[in-house]
GROMACS .gro file of C-alpha atoms in nm:
model
  219
    1MET     CA    1   0.897   0.956  -1.127
    2ASP     CA    2   0.572   0.753  -1.140
    3LYS     CA    3   0.407   1.001  -1.379
    4THR     CA    4   0.710   0.999  -1.610
    5ILE     CA    5   0.712   0.618  -1.626
    6CYS     CA    6   0.338   0.610  -1.704
    7LYS     CA    7   0.370   0.872  -1.978
    8LEU     CA    8   0.650   0.682  -2.151
    9MET     CA    9   0.455   0.356  -2.133
   10GLU     CA   10   0.128   0.509  -2.251
   11LYS     CA   11   0.296   0.634  -2.566
   12ASP     CA   12   0.279   0.273  -2.684
   13ASP     CA   13  -0.099   0.256  -2.621
   14LEU     CA   14  -0.067  -0.010  -2.352
   15SER     CA   15  -0.368  -0.096  -2.137
   16GLU     CA   16  -0.357  -0.228  -1.783
   17ALA     CA   17  -0.431  -0.579  -1.906
   18ASP     CA   18  -0.155  -0.617  -2.163
   19VAL     CA   19   0.138  -0.436  -2.004
   20ASP     CA   20   0.467  -0.587  -2.121
   21ALA     CA   21   0.676  -0.656  -1.811
   22PRO     CA   22   1.020  -0.635  -1.983
   23ASP     CA   23   0.924  -0.307  -2.153
   24LEU     CA   24   0.798  -0.166  -1.825
   25LEU     CA   25   1.112  -0.267  -1.636
   26GLU     CA   26   1.329  -0.115  -1.908
   27VAL     CA   27   1.138   0.214  -1.884
   28ILE     CA   28   1.163   0.213  -1.503
   29ILE     CA   29   1.540   0.159  -1.524
   30HIS     CA   30   1.573   0.435  -1.783
   31VAL     CA   31   1.375   0.687  -1.576
   32TYR     CA   32   1.553   0.585  -1.256
   33SER     CA   33   1.894   0.632  -1.420
   34ILE     CA   34   1.796   0.995  -1.479
   35CYS     CA   35   1.585   1.077  -1.173
   36GLY     CA   36   1.689   0.816  -0.916
   37LYS     CA   37   1.897   0.892  -0.608
   38ASN     CA   38   2.135   0.596  -0.626
   39LYS     CA   39   2.350   0.629  -0.937
   40GLU     CA   40   2.544   0.319  -0.826
   41ALA     CA   41   2.232   0.100  -0.833
   42TYR     CA   42   2.276  -0.242  -0.992
   43CYS     CA   43   2.028  -0.181  -1.276
   44VAL     CA   44   2.181   0.158  -1.356
   45THR     CA   45   2.543   0.043  -1.370
   46HIS     CA   46   2.493  -0.304  -1.522
   47LYS     CA   47   2.209  -0.237  -1.769
   48PRO     CA   48   2.098  -0.601  -1.742
   49ASP     CA   49   1.894  -0.803  -1.990
   50VAL     CA   50   1.547  -0.727  -1.850
   51ALA     CA   51   1.383  -1.036  -2.001
   52GLN     CA   52   1.647  -1.260  -1.843
   53LEU     CA   53   1.617  -1.074  -1.513
   54ILE     CA   54   1.241  -1.133  -1.505
   55ALA     CA   55   1.289  -1.499  -1.599
   56GLN     CA   56   1.534  -1.547  -1.311
   57ASN     CA   57   1.311  -1.379  -1.051
   58ALA     CA   58   0.963  -1.534  -1.045
   59SER     CA   59   0.821  -1.262  -0.819
   60LEU     CA   60   0.928  -0.977  -1.045
   61ARG     CA   61   0.669  -1.011  -1.322
   62PRO     CA   62   0.363  -1.003  -1.090
   63ALA     CA   63   0.522  -0.716  -0.897
   64LEU     CA   64   0.563  -0.519  -1.221
   65GLU     CA   65   0.204  -0.594  -1.327
   66LYS     CA   66   0.077  -0.481  -0.986
   67ALA     CA   67   0.289  -0.167  -1.001
   68TRP     CA   68   0.150  -0.079  -1.344
   69LYS     CA   69  -0.208  -0.139  -1.233
   70GLU     CA   70  -0.160   0.087  -0.930
   71LYS     CA   71   0.056   0.335  -1.123
   72SER     CA   72   0.303   0.327  -0.837
   73PHE     CA   73   0.656   0.189  -0.877
   74ALA     CA   74   0.803   0.249  -0.530
   75GLN     CA   75   0.820  -0.124  -0.449
   76ILE     CA   76   1.023  -0.184  -0.765
   77THR     CA   77   1.260   0.110  -0.725
   78SER     CA   78   1.319   0.034  -0.356
   79SER     CA   79   1.410  -0.329  -0.427
   80VAL     CA   80   1.762  -0.472  -0.436
   81LEU     CA   81   1.769  -0.424  -0.813
   82PHE     CA   82   1.800  -0.052  -0.754
   83CYS     CA   83   1.960  -0.037  -0.410
   84LYS     CA   84   2.251  -0.279  -0.427
   85GLY     CA   85   2.599  -0.169  -0.526
   86PRO     CA   86   2.749  -0.260  -0.863
   87GLY     CA   87   2.948  -0.554  -0.729
   88GLU     CA   88   2.652  -0.749  -0.595
   89ARG     CA   89   2.400  -0.957  -0.787
   90PRO     CA   90   2.050  -0.891  -0.657
   91SER     CA   91   1.769  -1.135  -0.590
   92PHE     CA   92   1.428  -0.976  -0.622
   93GLU     CA   93   1.258  -1.277  -0.463
   94VAL     CA   94   1.478  -1.249  -0.152
   95GLN     CA   95   1.388  -0.880  -0.130
   96MET     CA   96   1.018  -0.965  -0.157
   97GLN     CA   97   1.055  -1.216   0.128
   98ILE     CA   98   1.230  -0.958   0.346
   99ASP     CA   99   0.962  -0.697   0.272
  100ALA     CA  100   0.686  -0.947   0.353
  101THR     CA  101   0.853  -1.047   0.680
  102GLU     CA  102   0.911  -0.687   0.785
  103LYS     CA  103   0.547  -0.604   0.708
  104ALA     CA  104   0.428  -0.906   0.908
  105TRP     CA  105   0.606  -0.775   1.220
  106LYS     CA  106   0.369  -0.478   1.218
  107TYR     CA  107   0.068  -0.702   1.279
  108SER     CA  108  -0.045  -0.880   1.595
  109TYR     CA  109   0.124  -1.211   1.666
  110ILE     CA  110  -0.096  -1.514   1.591
  111GLY     CA  111  -0.059  -1.863   1.733
  112PRO     CA  112   0.043  -2.042   2.053
  113TYR     CA  113   0.410  -2.085   1.965
  114ALA     CA  114   0.548  -1.806   2.184
  115ASP     CA  115   0.363  -1.948   2.484
  116VAL     CA  116   0.490  -2.297   2.405
  117LEU     CA  117   0.847  -2.167   2.388
  118LYS     CA  118   0.807  -1.965   2.708
  119ASP     CA  119   0.666  -2.267   2.895
  120THR     CA  120   0.950  -2.482   2.763
  121ILE     CA  121   1.210  -2.233   2.888
  122VAL     CA  122   1.047  -2.210   3.232
  123LYS     CA  123   0.997  -2.587   3.260
  124GLU     CA  124   1.352  -2.674   3.153
  125LYS     CA  125   1.529  -2.402   3.354
  126ALA     CA  126   1.730  -2.666   3.545
  127THR     CA  127   1.900  -2.776   3.219
  128PRO     CA  128   2.190  -2.590   3.048
  129ASN     CA  129   2.109  -2.228   2.966
  130PHE     CA  130   2.054  -2.258   2.593
  131LEU     CA  131   1.779  -2.372   2.361
  132ASP     CA  132   1.780  -2.428   1.985
  133VAL     CA  133   1.482  -2.310   1.780
  134ILE     CA  134   1.510  -2.481   1.442
  135GLN     CA  135   1.293  -2.421   1.135
  136SER     CA  136   1.328  -2.302   0.775
  137SER     CA  137   1.376  -1.936   0.691
  138GLY     CA  138   1.063  -1.721   0.708
  139PHE     CA  139   0.861  -1.942   0.945
  140GLY     CA  140   0.871  -1.695   1.236
  141LYS     CA  141   1.155  -1.806   1.464
  142SER     CA  142   1.277  -1.451   1.533
  143ARG     CA  143   0.926  -1.316   1.587
  144THR     CA  144   0.844  -1.602   1.827
  145VAL     CA  145   1.158  -1.534   2.033
  146TYR     CA  146   1.076  -1.163   2.031
  147GLU     CA  147   0.722  -1.234   2.156
  148VAL     CA  148   0.863  -1.449   2.438
  149GLY     CA  149   1.064  -1.142   2.539
  150ARG     CA  150   0.737  -0.959   2.601
  151LYS     CA  151   0.652  -1.213   2.871
  152LEU     CA  152   0.994  -1.302   3.012
  153PHE     CA  153   1.266  -1.044   3.067
  154SER     CA  154   1.492  -1.078   2.764
  155VAL     CA  155   1.779  -0.905   2.590
  156TYR     CA  156   1.730  -0.954   2.217
  157ILE     CA  157   2.062  -0.975   2.030
  158ASN     CA  158   2.092  -1.057   1.661
  159LEU     CA  159   2.424  -1.206   1.545
  160ARG     CA  160   2.317  -1.326   1.199
  161ASP     CA  161   2.566  -1.332   0.913
  162GLU     CA  162   2.660  -0.995   0.762
  163LYS     CA  163   2.515  -1.097   0.425
  164GLY     CA  164   2.212  -1.266   0.580
  165THR     CA  165   1.876  -1.172   0.431
  166GLY     CA  166   1.655  -1.237   0.734
  167TYR     CA  167   1.462  -0.984   0.936
  168PRO     CA  168   1.536  -0.815   1.169
  169SER     CA  169   1.887  -0.744   1.047
  170ARG     CA  170   2.185  -0.816   1.268
  171ASP     CA  171   2.326  -0.581   1.532
  172PRO     CA  172   2.635  -0.453   1.349
  173ALA     CA  173   2.818  -0.282   1.638
  174LEU     CA  174   2.785  -0.583   1.865
  175CYS     CA  175   2.883  -0.827   1.590
  176LYS     CA  176   3.189  -0.617   1.520
  177PHE     CA  177   3.280  -0.609   1.890
  178ILE     CA  178   3.252  -0.987   1.924
  179SER     CA  179   3.394  -1.111   1.595
  180ARG     CA  180   3.676  -0.874   1.493
  181ALA     CA  181   3.991  -1.080   1.559
  182GLU     CA  182   4.221  -0.775   1.548
  183TYR     CA  183   4.056  -0.638   1.863
  184TYR     CA  184   4.192  -0.920   2.079
  185ARG     CA  185   4.535  -1.057   2.169
  186ASP     CA  186   4.408  -1.414   2.177
  187ASP     CA  187   4.095  -1.621   2.229
  188LEU     CA  188   4.110  -1.577   2.607
  189ASP     CA  189   4.115  -1.199   2.562
  190ARG     CA  190   3.811  -1.220   2.334
  191LYS     CA  191   3.622  -1.431   2.590
  192SER     CA  192   3.712  -1.181   2.863
  193HIS     CA  193   3.569  -0.893   2.658
  194CYS     CA  194   3.251  -1.091   2.588
  195ALA     CA  195   3.218  -1.176   2.958
  196ALA     CA  196   3.257  -0.807   3.047
  197PHE     CA  197   2.986  -0.718   2.795
  198LEU     CA  198   2.749  -0.980   2.936
  199ARG     CA  199   2.820  -0.862   3.292
  200GLY     CA  200   2.721  -0.512   3.187
  201ILE     CA  201   2.402  -0.647   3.030
  202PHE     CA  202   2.310  -0.843   3.345
  203THR     CA  203   2.392  -0.549   3.575
  204ALA     CA  204   2.168  -0.321   3.369
  205ALA     CA  205   1.895  -0.589   3.367
  206ILE     CA  206   1.901  -0.627   3.746
  207SER     CA  207   1.887  -0.249   3.783
  208ALA     CA  208   1.589  -0.230   3.545
  209LEU     CA  209   1.405  -0.501   3.736
  210GLY     CA  210   1.462  -0.327   4.067
  211THR     CA  211   1.629  -0.585   4.290
  212GLU     CA  212   1.834  -0.901   4.263
  213GLN     CA  213   1.550  -1.092   4.431
  214ARG     CA  214   1.302  -0.998   4.161
  215TYR     CA  215   1.556  -1.092   3.897
  216ALA     CA  216   1.620  -1.429   4.065
  217ARG     CA  217   1.245  -1.505   4.060
  218GLY     CA  218   1.237  -1.437   3.685
  219VAL     CA  219   1.000  -1.139   3.713
   0.00000   0.00000   0.00000
């Protein structure tokens, strides 16, 4: 697909420096509509105004210019513009943020924040068993909690909204188990199921740690 896109663009005698982003996006959409796997992709079914699409997504133009320079368009064709269904309006910038966050998780954790959170949890263990970690999206809350779990025994559960754009994505089976109202007769029944789930988690945790004494010491 990359070679086909380049050939169609080079017919217009375009150099790397003066690539026209709307023209390039239009060619990518055209080639993808023929060769792409997802025929229900937003750009294929909607045939959007490419100039308007680029104007609405500030990250799209530099991404297109980078793709043309590298002669590789995988980042563009794997974005929400090509992966979302026809009923959803994509946001390329949101996709870029998700990709950047996912990539960041592959690198070593930097900073003292996980240690600060761990020390706070240990110090305040006599208080109620919950702690709020509040900050804007993309600042590393999930990664910090995950890193704490490498030092304190933890069960990482993600209950974010179904349409949430954060990373990691939510745990769909667990969210379905907890939130589907039709599964339960009433609120008490729902709480009983949740309590049974948590008991199973704690039983498995104690077994993994070896003994109840080790678990009680927080090992």
